[in-house]
Amino acid sequence: MPEATRPNEIRKKMPYVAVLIILSCMLILLFTISIVSGRFDLSISEVVRILLSRIIPLTHTWEAIAETVIFQIRLPRIFAAMIIGASLATAGATYQGLFRNPMISPDFLGVTSGASIGAALAIIMELPFSMVQIFAFVGGIAATFITLSIPKMLRNHSTIMLVLSGIVVTGLFRSVMSVIRYLADPQTALASIVFWQMGSLSSVSPDEVMTVSLPLLVCLIIVIRIAWWINIMSLGEEQSTLLGISFKKYRRIGIVCSTLLTVLSVCIAGEIGWVGLAIPHLSRMLVGVDNKKLIPVCALAGAIFLLIVDTLARTLTTAEIPLGVLTGFVGAPFFVFLLYRQKTRLQ
């Protein structure tokens, strides 16, 4: 049987509900492994008792530092990894559906490049980390605004023009970023800028996770709710209009939600590649191209992937490995494998 039909074969062998159950069980298992893994040893029973102590009164049989490790370090990182992984994977799947291009990633509108410039400026000005995140958010939104403004100025609202605008803005902002890095103090600011660009959750706090979780969850829910319209829009503007769908309206909603998913993730964790590109392809192998099924699976698979990467980043060596390094080493070969599996369809 041809290679192009293999995703359908997988879908028949693994029904949608079964995929959701398996991925959910994997996420729970990885959550358990992640919360007990680290330089400070904790047993599962000890973790359960510490977590229950916040709900019911229990005798403290554990060290005080154990509570700090769980509630101030590991739980924030775990929840941040899951929500950011889900957000980036969902944003990638949404963009790919809206623009009918499986090679599009969440940063194609220049979000990541703009956020990098904002963060770099804050680092050079020696602002606190909270301001670095705010500057990154503003920079990402500004880059997206510029990208969306170019087709309006040229009075060409085609999908191709928007994609080309994203390429132009991304290239321009990367050049600006190179100038900033060249001018940054190599002893202080430059190292911080490079580390931020590599991506990390080492500095994430409970307050930051709480701050971004609500808007990220809202955007995820909205994207899941409009998944059916994304299916229609993937047929093109003319077909969508004939079917009575407001193409521009729902594309605008999809772009806004996906941009917020990306920029909020980047301002918390820095640049993390491959999640929004590889995970949607893996999810299509499991449930096909129907976005009503694809997007929820992408969210679960993205959460699993980044949780695995973050756990490895903080446990493999004594010095923490940047997330961008690991996602590159894992994502690139995996994506090549996916391309090989679908080579007949891509030719």
XYZ file of C-alpha atoms in Angstrom:
347
model
C 0.000 0.000 0.000
C 1.370 3.483 -0.800
C 3.087 5.543 1.851
C 0.457 8.287 1.559
C -2.223 6.027 3.021
C -0.329 5.069 6.139
C -1.785 7.834 8.334
C -5.228 6.445 7.492
C -4.046 2.983 8.462
C -2.856 4.262 11.819
C -6.131 6.094 12.337
C -8.084 2.877 11.780
C -5.889 0.926 14.174
C -6.017 3.687 16.824
C -9.420 5.408 17.133
C -9.484 9.035 18.203
C -10.749 8.308 21.722
C -8.065 5.648 22.197
C -5.373 8.127 21.149
C -6.661 10.685 23.669
C -6.717 8.088 26.452
C -3.203 6.835 25.678
C -1.746 10.346 25.480
C -3.508 11.379 28.690
C -2.122 8.333 30.524
C 1.352 9.102 29.159
C 1.074 12.691 30.386
C 0.051 11.570 33.888
C 2.919 9.058 33.990
C 5.450 11.642 32.833
C 4.087 14.154 35.347
C 4.759 11.616 38.106
C 8.255 10.840 36.838
C 9.096 14.512 36.442
C 7.982 15.583 39.904
C 10.158 12.957 41.628
C 13.169 13.451 39.330
C 15.942 15.873 40.125
C 18.966 16.516 42.273
C 16.826 16.497 45.433
C 15.538 12.946 45.822
C 11.836 12.515 46.526
C 9.753 9.355 46.637
C 6.290 9.133 45.120
C 4.692 8.505 48.527
C 6.465 11.543 49.961
C 5.292 13.734 47.077
C 1.706 12.505 47.505
C 1.776 13.291 51.236
C 3.198 16.766 50.636
C 0.544 17.518 47.999
C -2.265 16.202 50.220
C -0.990 18.290 53.144
C -2.282 21.365 51.310
C -5.789 19.889 51.339
C -6.033 17.868 54.567
C -4.000 18.161 57.804
C -1.151 15.634 57.879
C 1.766 15.092 60.220
C 4.935 16.552 58.687
C 7.335 13.644 58.286
C 9.369 15.317 55.537
C 12.013 18.028 55.404
C 10.844 21.601 54.987
C 13.002 21.970 51.882
C 10.983 19.218 50.188
C 7.888 21.445 50.120
C 9.918 24.301 48.658
C 11.312 22.053 45.938
C 7.861 20.783 44.969
C 5.775 23.959 45.160
C 8.332 26.602 44.189
C 10.493 24.751 41.657
C 9.165 21.518 40.194
C 5.416 22.092 39.957
C 5.798 25.525 38.286
C 8.274 24.064 35.782
C 6.101 21.039 35.080
C 2.948 23.082 34.527
C 4.879 25.634 32.455
C 6.369 22.885 30.269
C 2.952 21.311 29.684
C 1.067 24.514 28.896
C 3.869 25.920 26.702
C 4.305 22.638 24.824
C 0.557 22.430 24.240
C 0.429 26.080 23.137
C 3.288 25.869 20.630
C 2.034 22.622 19.101
C -1.529 23.993 18.835
C -0.298 27.255 17.299
C 1.719 25.316 14.729
C -1.220 23.107 13.756
C -3.527 26.125 13.506
C -1.163 28.105 11.288
C -0.565 25.084 9.068
C -4.310 24.581 8.683
C -5.085 28.246 8.055
C -2.358 28.708 5.461
C -2.486 25.197 3.978
C 1.252 24.745 4.422
C 2.651 21.907 6.594
C 6.069 23.599 6.733
C 4.846 26.659 8.657
C 5.927 26.981 12.290
C 4.478 29.214 15.045
C 7.131 31.916 14.558
C 6.539 32.459 10.838
C 4.910 35.881 11.438
C 8.080 37.099 13.136
C 6.806 36.585 16.689
C 9.945 34.904 18.007
C 12.314 37.344 16.307
C 10.409 40.323 17.703
C 10.308 38.807 21.177
C 14.064 38.191 21.038
C 14.734 41.848 20.242
C 12.475 42.986 23.085
C 14.143 40.637 25.560
C 17.625 41.610 24.375
C 16.902 45.327 24.840
C 15.657 44.680 28.383
C 18.756 42.612 29.175
C 21.085 45.331 27.857
C 19.275 47.901 30.030
C 19.804 45.531 32.992
C 16.095 45.380 33.793
C 14.665 42.672 36.091
C 13.541 39.369 34.585
C 9.866 40.333 34.805
C 10.578 43.323 32.563
C 12.486 41.083 30.155
C 9.297 39.056 29.740
C 7.182 42.185 29.222
C 9.622 43.559 26.624
C 9.611 40.160 24.882
C 5.808 40.172 24.773
C 5.702 43.694 23.338
C 8.400 42.854 20.778
C 6.534 39.752 19.601
C 3.246 41.628 19.238
C 5.009 44.483 17.408
C 6.589 42.068 14.923
C 3.225 40.436 14.235
C 1.580 43.837 13.767
C 4.229 44.841 11.220
C 3.812 41.555 9.344
C 0.033 41.936 9.181
C 0.352 45.602 8.126
C 2.457 44.929 5.030
C -0.343 43.211 3.024
C -2.698 46.057 3.977
C -0.261 48.690 2.763
C 0.243 46.794 -0.491
C -3.515 46.138 -0.764
C -2.855 42.481 -1.302
C -4.540 40.243 1.281
C -3.596 36.900 -0.246
C -2.166 34.119 1.869
C 1.056 34.120 -0.143
C 1.584 37.821 0.552
C 1.136 37.281 4.294
C 3.614 34.399 4.327
C 6.145 36.459 2.349
C 5.635 39.377 4.731
C 6.436 37.084 7.637
C 9.639 35.955 5.937
C 10.688 39.566 5.305
C 9.978 40.729 8.864
C 11.686 37.682 10.378
C 14.796 38.265 8.263
C 14.876 41.967 9.124
C 14.432 41.390 12.847
C 17.129 38.717 12.875
C 19.513 41.232 11.322
C 18.600 43.747 14.021
C 19.158 41.041 16.626
C 22.615 40.372 15.205
C 23.477 44.066 15.591
C 22.260 44.046 19.211
C 24.358 40.979 20.004
C 27.376 42.566 18.321
C 27.041 45.703 20.460
C 26.225 43.905 23.727
C 28.847 43.627 26.455
C 30.435 40.178 25.923
C 31.108 39.783 29.645
C 27.547 40.329 30.848
C 24.653 41.094 28.505
C 25.726 38.913 25.581
C 25.805 35.713 27.641
C 22.343 36.451 29.063
C 20.928 37.173 25.605
C 22.336 33.949 24.166
C 21.031 31.895 27.103
C 17.568 33.451 26.764
C 17.490 32.665 23.047
C 18.323 29.016 23.763
C 15.197 28.647 25.866
C 14.872 27.604 29.497
C 12.344 27.197 32.290
C 14.920 27.473 35.062
C 13.733 30.926 36.153
C 9.992 30.365 35.919
C 8.034 31.184 39.080
C 4.571 30.150 40.338
C 3.269 33.695 39.804
C 4.441 33.740 36.176
C 2.798 30.397 35.497
C -0.465 31.619 37.005
C -0.270 34.852 34.999
C 0.104 33.216 31.576
C -1.952 30.059 32.174
C -5.358 31.722 31.953
C -4.822 33.548 28.621
C -3.107 30.484 27.167
C -5.980 28.213 28.191
C -8.530 30.682 26.807
C -6.703 30.781 23.461
C -6.438 26.989 23.395
C -10.172 26.637 23.996
C -11.007 29.169 21.282
C -8.789 27.406 18.743
C -10.360 24.050 19.593
C -13.827 25.585 19.202
C -13.048 26.979 15.726
C -11.314 23.793 14.540
C -14.266 22.929 12.281
C -14.001 26.336 10.577
C -10.269 25.778 10.129
C -11.152 22.618 8.201
C -13.344 24.679 5.893
C -10.770 27.469 5.524
C -8.140 24.925 4.504
C -10.152 24.531 1.286
C -9.331 28.126 0.324
C -11.070 31.491 0.489
C -13.357 30.908 -2.497
C -14.645 27.559 -1.258
C -15.090 28.930 2.269
C -17.138 31.850 0.954
C -19.318 29.532 -1.128
C -20.005 27.471 1.991
C -21.078 30.608 3.885
C -17.987 30.915 6.080
C -16.521 34.348 6.849
C -12.969 33.466 5.804
C -11.346 36.715 6.954
C -13.132 36.716 10.305
C -12.156 33.204 11.336
C -8.657 33.513 9.899
C -8.216 36.658 11.984
C -9.396 34.821 15.108
C -7.025 31.929 14.383
C -4.061 34.235 13.784
C -4.699 36.285 16.952
C -5.064 33.204 19.173
C -2.059 31.419 17.646
C 0.071 34.565 17.949
C -0.857 34.959 21.622
C -0.120 31.267 22.240
C 3.322 31.732 20.695
C 4.326 35.086 22.167
C 3.201 34.218 25.718
C 5.145 30.961 25.525
C 8.255 32.696 24.193
C 8.227 35.474 26.786
C 8.209 32.866 29.583
C 10.547 30.211 28.168
C 12.583 31.938 25.438
C 12.987 30.490 21.965
C 11.978 26.827 21.714
C 12.038 25.357 18.244
C 10.559 22.280 16.558
C 7.581 21.819 18.900
C 5.169 23.675 16.628
C 6.571 22.076 13.479
C 7.155 18.409 14.318
C 4.316 17.697 16.759
C 1.483 18.553 14.293
C 3.006 16.119 11.786
C 3.175 13.371 14.408
C -0.429 14.068 15.399
C -1.583 13.794 11.776
C -0.018 10.335 11.629
C -2.187 9.366 14.601
C -5.580 10.938 13.813
C -5.422 12.320 10.277
C -5.947 15.868 9.046
C -9.315 16.682 10.640
C -8.518 19.688 12.842
C -11.352 18.856 15.239
C -9.328 15.791 16.219
C -5.864 17.054 15.321
C -5.725 20.153 17.546
C -6.641 18.421 20.859
C -4.140 15.653 20.077
C -1.496 18.289 19.238
C -2.069 19.932 22.624
C -1.551 16.655 24.492
C 1.417 15.556 22.371
C 3.075 18.980 22.688
C 2.664 18.915 26.468
C 4.198 15.434 26.606
C 7.102 16.354 24.336
C 8.161 19.497 26.188
C 7.695 17.840 29.592
C 10.085 15.083 28.509
C 12.584 17.636 27.175
C 12.450 19.805 30.308
C 12.875 16.797 32.605
C 15.924 15.702 30.616
C 17.277 19.272 30.589
C 17.446 19.434 34.373
C 18.449 15.842 35.127
C 20.901 14.698 32.429
C 23.883 16.715 33.687
C 24.848 18.795 36.704
C 24.523 21.964 34.599
C 21.094 22.530 33.077
C 20.871 22.077 29.312
C 18.944 24.787 27.376
C 15.620 23.544 26.035
C 16.357 24.772 22.514
C 19.406 22.519 22.339
C 17.473 19.389 23.261
C 14.444 20.160 21.094
C 16.827 20.602 18.161
C 18.604 17.294 18.774
C 15.314 15.450 19.250
C 13.097 17.378 16.837
C 15.339 17.479 13.773
C 15.940 13.700 13.415
C 12.304 13.038 14.323
C 11.101 15.435 11.658
C 13.373 13.774 9.083
C 11.771 10.462 10.047
C 8.308 11.956 9.530
C 9.320 13.298 6.131
C 10.608 9.869 5.187
C 7.299 8.267 6.224
C 5.377 10.748 4.089
C 7.836 11.097 1.201
C 5.312 9.868 -1.386
C 2.789 12.519 -0.394
C 5.391 15.299 -0.412
C 6.741 14.506 -3.878
